[in-house]
C-alpha cells in the first residue's frame, strides 16, 4: 500500500536531510519505489538541494507551489510505494504559515505526518513548537541532531507531554552508502 509522508517543523531542523536519508534507505536498501515532492520554494537553493539528493539516489522529484500543484504531484506518484513531502521550515511563531501548510496537506491527506524537532532545542521551545504545530494532524515525532547535544531530557519530556510516538532519531548529515 502506498504511503504519503509529510515532514513538518521549524527552520533548520534537518527536514530535507532526514527525507534524503529515508528516501535512500527505502529506495536502495528496501528496494521500494520512492518519489519526492518539495513545497520548500522559500529557502535559497532548497529545490536544488533536494534535486541533488534525488539524482544521487536515482528517484524522481516534483516541485509543488500550491495546493493544486501538490495534488497533481501526488497523482503523478500514484504508482510509487512511498511519497515523501518536504515542507518549508516555519517558525512556530508564524501561525498563519502553519495554518496554510495544514490546509495544503489536508488536500492530500498524508498517511503520516512527522514533526521534526532538533534535540538541541531547549524544553520550553520544544513545547512551544509542539503546541503551535499540532493544528496539523501529527502522527509522530522525529528528533534530529542527536550528535549535537549532550542532554536528552527534553526529548523524554516532549514524548511524555505530547503522547505522540517517536519514529526516528537522526544524527549527522551523511546519507547512507
PDB file of C-alpha atoms in Angstrom:
ATOM      1  CA  UNK A   1       0.000   0.000   0.000  1.00  0.00           C
ATOM      2  CA  UNK A   2       1.276   3.450  -0.903  1.00  0.00           C
ATOM      3  CA  UNK A   3       2.327   5.785   1.886  1.00  0.00           C
ATOM      4  CA  UNK A   4       2.307   9.543   1.590  1.00  0.00           C
ATOM      5  CA  UNK A   5       4.502  11.024   4.298  1.00  0.00           C
ATOM      6  CA  UNK A   6       4.866  14.734   5.099  1.00  0.00           C
ATOM      7  CA  UNK A   7       7.665  16.242   7.161  1.00  0.00           C
ATOM      8  CA  UNK A   8       6.941  19.490   9.002  1.00  0.00           C
ATOM      9  CA  UNK A   9       8.772  21.624  11.517  1.00  0.00           C
ATOM     10  CA  UNK A  10      10.710  24.787  12.214  1.00  0.00           C
ATOM     11  CA  UNK A  11      13.527  26.096  10.068  1.00  0.00           C
ATOM     12  CA  UNK A  12      16.898  24.419  10.305  1.00  0.00           C
ATOM     13  CA  UNK A  13      15.873  21.164  11.995  1.00  0.00           C
ATOM     14  CA  UNK A  14      17.070  18.977   9.121  1.00  0.00           C
ATOM     15  CA  UNK A  15      13.860  18.056   7.296  1.00  0.00           C
ATOM     16  CA  UNK A  16      15.489  17.853   3.858  1.00  0.00           C
ATOM     17  CA  UNK A  17      18.444  15.795   5.086  1.00  0.00           C
ATOM     18  CA  UNK A  18      16.143  13.454   7.014  1.00  0.00           C
ATOM     19  CA  UNK A  19      13.985  12.965   3.922  1.00  0.00           C
ATOM     20  CA  UNK A  20      17.061  12.201   1.831  1.00  0.00           C
ATOM     21  CA  UNK A  21      18.208   9.607   4.389  1.00  0.00           C
ATOM     22  CA  UNK A  22      14.794   7.919   4.430  1.00  0.00           C
ATOM     23  CA  UNK A  23      14.488   8.068   0.636  1.00  0.00           C
ATOM     24  CA  UNK A  24      17.902   6.447   0.215  1.00  0.00           C
ATOM     25  CA  UNK A  25      17.095   3.741   2.750  1.00  0.00           C
ATOM     26  CA  UNK A  26      13.749   2.895   1.138  1.00  0.00           C
ATOM     27  CA  UNK A  27      14.932   3.126  -2.468  1.00  0.00           C
ATOM     28  CA  UNK A  28      18.303   1.409  -2.146  1.00  0.00           C
ATOM     29  CA  UNK A  29      18.126  -0.939   0.825  1.00  0.00           C
ATOM     30  CA  UNK A  30      14.425  -1.811   0.828  1.00  0.00           C
ATOM     31  CA  UNK A  31      14.003  -1.591  -2.973  1.00  0.00           C
ATOM     32  CA  UNK A  32      10.794   0.431  -2.731  1.00  0.00           C
ATOM     33  CA  UNK A  33       9.795   2.893  -5.418  1.00  0.00           C
ATOM     34  CA  UNK A  34      10.053   6.371  -3.924  1.00  0.00           C
ATOM     35  CA  UNK A  35       9.013   9.820  -5.105  1.00  0.00           C
ATOM     36  CA  UNK A  36       9.980  13.153  -3.577  1.00  0.00           C
ATOM     37  CA  UNK A  37       7.915  16.324  -3.529  1.00  0.00           C
ATOM     38  CA  UNK A  38       9.117  19.640  -2.177  1.00  0.00           C
ATOM     39  CA  UNK A  39       6.950  22.538  -1.134  1.00  0.00           C
ATOM     40  CA  UNK A  40      10.010  24.471   0.019  1.00  0.00           C
ATOM     41  CA  UNK A  41      10.440  27.179  -2.581  1.00  0.00           C
ATOM     42  CA  UNK A  42      11.210  29.817   0.061  1.00  0.00           C
ATOM     43  CA  UNK A  43      14.753  28.868   1.053  1.00  0.00           C
ATOM     44  CA  UNK A  44      17.570  29.725  -1.337  1.00  0.00           C
ATOM     45  CA  UNK A  45      18.700  26.590  -3.202  1.00  0.00           C
ATOM     46  CA  UNK A  46      16.227  24.348  -1.349  1.00  0.00           C
ATOM     47  CA  UNK A  47      14.920  22.852  -4.573  1.00  0.00           C
ATOM     48  CA  UNK A  48      18.428  22.262  -5.918  1.00  0.00           C
ATOM     49  CA  UNK A  49      19.417  20.644  -2.632  1.00  0.00           C
ATOM     50  CA  UNK A  50      16.638  18.038  -2.823  1.00  0.00           C
ATOM     51  CA  UNK A  51      17.128  17.577  -6.586  1.00  0.00           C
ATOM     52  CA  UNK A  52      20.764  16.694  -5.959  1.00  0.00           C
ATOM     53  CA  UNK A  53      19.741  14.073  -3.394  1.00  0.00           C
ATOM     54  CA  UNK A  54      17.085  12.677  -5.761  1.00  0.00           C
ATOM     55  CA  UNK A  55      19.605  12.449  -8.598  1.00  0.00           C
ATOM     56  CA  UNK A  56      22.183  10.643  -6.428  1.00  0.00           C
ATOM     57  CA  UNK A  57      19.567   8.197  -5.106  1.00  0.00           C
ATOM     58  CA  UNK A  58      18.034   7.769  -8.566  1.00  0.00           C
ATOM     59  CA  UNK A  59      14.448   8.740  -7.791  1.00  0.00           C
ATOM     60  CA  UNK A  60      12.063  11.325  -9.294  1.00  0.00           C
ATOM     61  CA  UNK A  61      11.281  14.645  -7.671  1.00  0.00           C
ATOM     62  CA  UNK A  62       8.476  17.163  -8.145  1.00  0.00           C
ATOM     63  CA  UNK A  63       8.147  20.785  -7.016  1.00  0.00           C
ATOM     64  CA  UNK A  64       4.723  21.962  -5.862  1.00  0.00           C
ATOM     65  CA  UNK A  65       3.955  25.597  -5.106  1.00  0.00           C
ATOM     66  CA  UNK A  66       0.236  25.340  -4.371  1.00  0.00           C
ATOM     67  CA  UNK A  67      -2.451  23.036  -3.016  1.00  0.00           C
ATOM     68  CA  UNK A  68      -3.425  22.146  -6.579  1.00  0.00           C
ATOM     69  CA  UNK A  69       0.214  21.563  -7.550  1.00  0.00           C
ATOM     70  CA  UNK A  70       0.655  19.261  -4.574  1.00  0.00           C
ATOM     71  CA  UNK A  71      -2.382  17.197  -5.578  1.00  0.00           C
ATOM     72  CA  UNK A  72      -1.037  16.941  -9.135  1.00  0.00           C
ATOM     73  CA  UNK A  73       2.404  15.835  -7.911  1.00  0.00           C
ATOM     74  CA  UNK A  74       0.906  13.212  -5.595  1.00  0.00           C
ATOM     75  CA  UNK A  75      -1.153  11.860  -8.522  1.00  0.00           C
ATOM     76  CA  UNK A  76       1.995  11.584 -10.656  1.00  0.00           C
ATOM     77  CA  UNK A  77       3.448   9.314  -7.982  1.00  0.00           C
ATOM     78  CA  UNK A  78       0.357   7.111  -7.629  1.00  0.00           C
ATOM     79  CA  UNK A  79       2.409   4.016  -8.578  1.00  0.00           C
ATOM     80  CA  UNK A  80       5.159   4.689  -6.024  1.00  0.00           C
ATOM     81  CA  UNK A  81       5.329   2.775  -2.741  1.00  0.00           C
ATOM     82  CA  UNK A  82       6.415   5.841  -0.838  1.00  0.00           C
ATOM     83  CA  UNK A  83       5.937   9.571  -1.452  1.00  0.00           C
ATOM     84  CA  UNK A  84       7.973  11.861   0.805  1.00  0.00           C
ATOM     85  CA  UNK A  85       6.964  15.524   1.085  1.00  0.00           C
ATOM     86  CA  UNK A  86       9.460  18.171   2.157  1.00  0.00           C
ATOM     87  CA  UNK A  87       7.840  21.319   3.526  1.00  0.00           C
ATOM     88  CA  UNK A  88       9.339  24.738   4.188  1.00  0.00           C
ATOM     89  CA  UNK A  89      10.650  25.442   7.646  1.00  0.00           C
ATOM     90  CA  UNK A  90       8.188  27.560   9.583  1.00  0.00           C
ATOM     91  CA  UNK A  91       8.743  29.390  12.845  1.00  0.00           C
ATOM     92  CA  UNK A  92       6.303  28.261  15.492  1.00  0.00           C
ATOM     93  CA  UNK A  93       5.548  31.957  15.945  1.00  0.00           C
ATOM     94  CA  UNK A  94       4.119  32.175  12.413  1.00  0.00           C
ATOM     95  CA  UNK A  95       0.708  30.629  12.953  1.00  0.00           C
ATOM     96  CA  UNK A  96      -0.586  31.878   9.577  1.00  0.00           C
ATOM     97  CA  UNK A  97       2.048  29.884   7.679  1.00  0.00           C
ATOM     98  CA  UNK A  98       1.405  26.814   9.828  1.00  0.00           C
ATOM     99  CA  UNK A  99      -2.318  27.059   9.037  1.00  0.00           C
ATOM    100  CA  UNK A 100      -1.577  27.484   5.315  1.00  0.00           C
ATOM    101  CA  UNK A 101       0.585  24.341   5.420  1.00  0.00           C
ATOM    102  CA  UNK A 102      -2.184  22.473   7.247  1.00  0.00           C
ATOM    103  CA  UNK A 103      -4.652  23.475   4.536  1.00  0.00           C
ATOM    104  CA  UNK A 104      -2.279  22.309   1.782  1.00  0.00           C
ATOM    105  CA  UNK A 105      -1.726  18.943   3.415  1.00  0.00           C
ATOM    106  CA  UNK A 106      -5.452  18.429   4.093  1.00  0.00           C
ATOM    107  CA  UNK A 107      -5.936  18.320   0.333  1.00  0.00           C
ATOM    108  CA  UNK A 108      -3.890  15.117   0.050  1.00  0.00           C
ATOM    109  CA  UNK A 109      -4.467  13.501   3.462  1.00  0.00           C
ATOM    110  CA  UNK A 110      -0.954  12.173   4.162  1.00  0.00           C
ATOM    111  CA  UNK A 111      -0.710   8.675   5.610  1.00  0.00           C
ATOM    112  CA  UNK A 112       1.793  10.022   8.126  1.00  0.00           C
ATOM    113  CA  UNK A 113       2.932  13.475   9.194  1.00  0.00           C
ATOM    114  CA  UNK A 114       6.166  13.724  11.144  1.00  0.00           C
ATOM    115  CA  UNK A 115       7.004  16.780  13.238  1.00  0.00           C
ATOM    116  CA  UNK A 116      10.766  17.270  13.271  1.00  0.00           C
ATOM    117  CA  UNK A 117      12.466  18.928  16.206  1.00  0.00           C
ATOM    118  CA  UNK A 118      16.127  19.412  16.987  1.00  0.00           C
ATOM    119  CA  UNK A 119      17.498  17.639  20.042  1.00  0.00           C
ATOM    120  CA  UNK A 120      19.487  20.816  20.721  1.00  0.00           C
ATOM    121  CA  UNK A 121      16.305  22.846  21.339  1.00  0.00           C
ATOM    122  CA  UNK A 122      15.515  23.650  24.963  1.00  0.00           C
ATOM    123  CA  UNK A 123      12.493  22.175  26.716  1.00  0.00           C
ATOM    124  CA  UNK A 124      10.249  25.250  26.701  1.00  0.00           C
ATOM    125  CA  UNK A 125      10.852  25.885  22.984  1.00  0.00           C
ATOM    126  CA  UNK A 126      10.116  22.226  22.147  1.00  0.00           C
ATOM    127  CA  UNK A 127       6.815  22.571  23.977  1.00  0.00           C
ATOM    128  CA  UNK A 128       6.028  25.778  22.102  1.00  0.00           C
ATOM    129  CA  UNK A 129       6.837  24.113  18.755  1.00  0.00           C
ATOM    130  CA  UNK A 130       4.564  21.181  19.621  1.00  0.00           C
ATOM    131  CA  UNK A 131       1.714  23.441  20.741  1.00  0.00           C
ATOM    132  CA  UNK A 132       1.799  25.517  17.551  1.00  0.00           C
ATOM    133  CA  UNK A 133       2.297  22.674  15.044  1.00  0.00           C
ATOM    134  CA  UNK A 134      -0.337  20.368  16.500  1.00  0.00           C
ATOM    135  CA  UNK A 135      -3.014  22.105  14.409  1.00  0.00           C
ATOM    136  CA  UNK A 136      -1.581  19.813  11.726  1.00  0.00           C
ATOM    137  CA  UNK A 137      -2.513  16.166  12.419  1.00  0.00           C
ATOM    138  CA  UNK A 138       0.903  14.935  13.626  1.00  0.00           C
ATOM    139  CA  UNK A 139       1.322  11.149  13.716  1.00  0.00           C
ATOM    140  CA  UNK A 140       4.862  11.023  15.095  1.00  0.00           C
ATOM    141  CA  UNK A 141       7.928  12.978  16.135  1.00  0.00           C
ATOM    142  CA  UNK A 142      11.438  12.869  14.712  1.00  0.00           C
ATOM    143  CA  UNK A 143      14.325  14.245  16.745  1.00  0.00           C
ATOM    144  CA  UNK A 144      17.312  15.395  14.721  1.00  0.00           C
ATOM    145  CA  UNK A 145      20.856  16.449  15.568  1.00  0.00           C
ATOM    146  CA  UNK A 146      21.404  13.957  18.364  1.00  0.00           C
ATOM    147  CA  UNK A 147      25.109  14.259  17.581  1.00  0.00           C
ATOM    148  CA  UNK A 148      24.993  17.955  18.554  1.00  0.00           C
ATOM    149  CA  UNK A 149      23.714  17.604  22.121  1.00  0.00           C
ATOM    150  CA  UNK A 150      24.841  16.054  25.374  1.00  0.00           C
ATOM    151  CA  UNK A 151      21.479  16.130  27.167  1.00  0.00           C
ATOM    152  CA  UNK A 152      18.362  14.207  26.225  1.00  0.00           C
ATOM    153  CA  UNK A 153      15.867  15.070  28.964  1.00  0.00           C
ATOM    154  CA  UNK A 154      13.964  17.484  26.729  1.00  0.00           C
ATOM    155  CA  UNK A 155      13.265  14.644  24.288  1.00  0.00           C
ATOM    156  CA  UNK A 156      11.868  12.485  27.073  1.00  0.00           C
ATOM    157  CA  UNK A 157       9.795  15.401  28.365  1.00  0.00           C
ATOM    158  CA  UNK A 158       8.380  16.119  24.909  1.00  0.00           C
ATOM    159  CA  UNK A 159       7.477  12.475  24.362  1.00  0.00           C
ATOM    160  CA  UNK A 160       5.778  12.341  27.768  1.00  0.00           C
ATOM    161  CA  UNK A 161       3.822  15.576  27.220  1.00  0.00           C
ATOM    162  CA  UNK A 162       2.733  15.010  23.630  1.00  0.00           C
ATOM    163  CA  UNK A 163       1.896  11.290  23.911  1.00  0.00           C
ATOM    164  CA  UNK A 164       2.974  11.061  20.243  1.00  0.00           C
ATOM    165  CA  UNK A 165       5.330   8.226  19.236  1.00  0.00           C
ATOM    166  CA  UNK A 166       8.869   8.998  18.157  1.00  0.00           C
ATOM    167  CA  UNK A 167       9.517   7.429  14.763  1.00  0.00           C
ATOM    168  CA  UNK A 168      13.188   8.298  14.237  1.00  0.00           C
ATOM    169  CA  UNK A 169      16.271   9.818  15.792  1.00  0.00           C
ATOM    170  CA  UNK A 170      18.851  11.219  13.403  1.00  0.00           C
ATOM    171  CA  UNK A 171      22.403  12.415  13.622  1.00  0.00           C
ATOM    172  CA  UNK A 172      24.836  13.897  11.146  1.00  0.00           C
ATOM    173  CA  UNK A 173      24.330  14.927   7.549  1.00  0.00           C
ATOM    174  CA  UNK A 174      25.716  11.876   5.788  1.00  0.00           C
ATOM    175  CA  UNK A 175      23.419   9.793   3.608  1.00  0.00           C
ATOM    176  CA  UNK A 176      23.507   6.002   3.679  1.00  0.00           C
ATOM    177  CA  UNK A 177      26.078   4.499   1.313  1.00  0.00           C
TER     178      UNK A 177
END
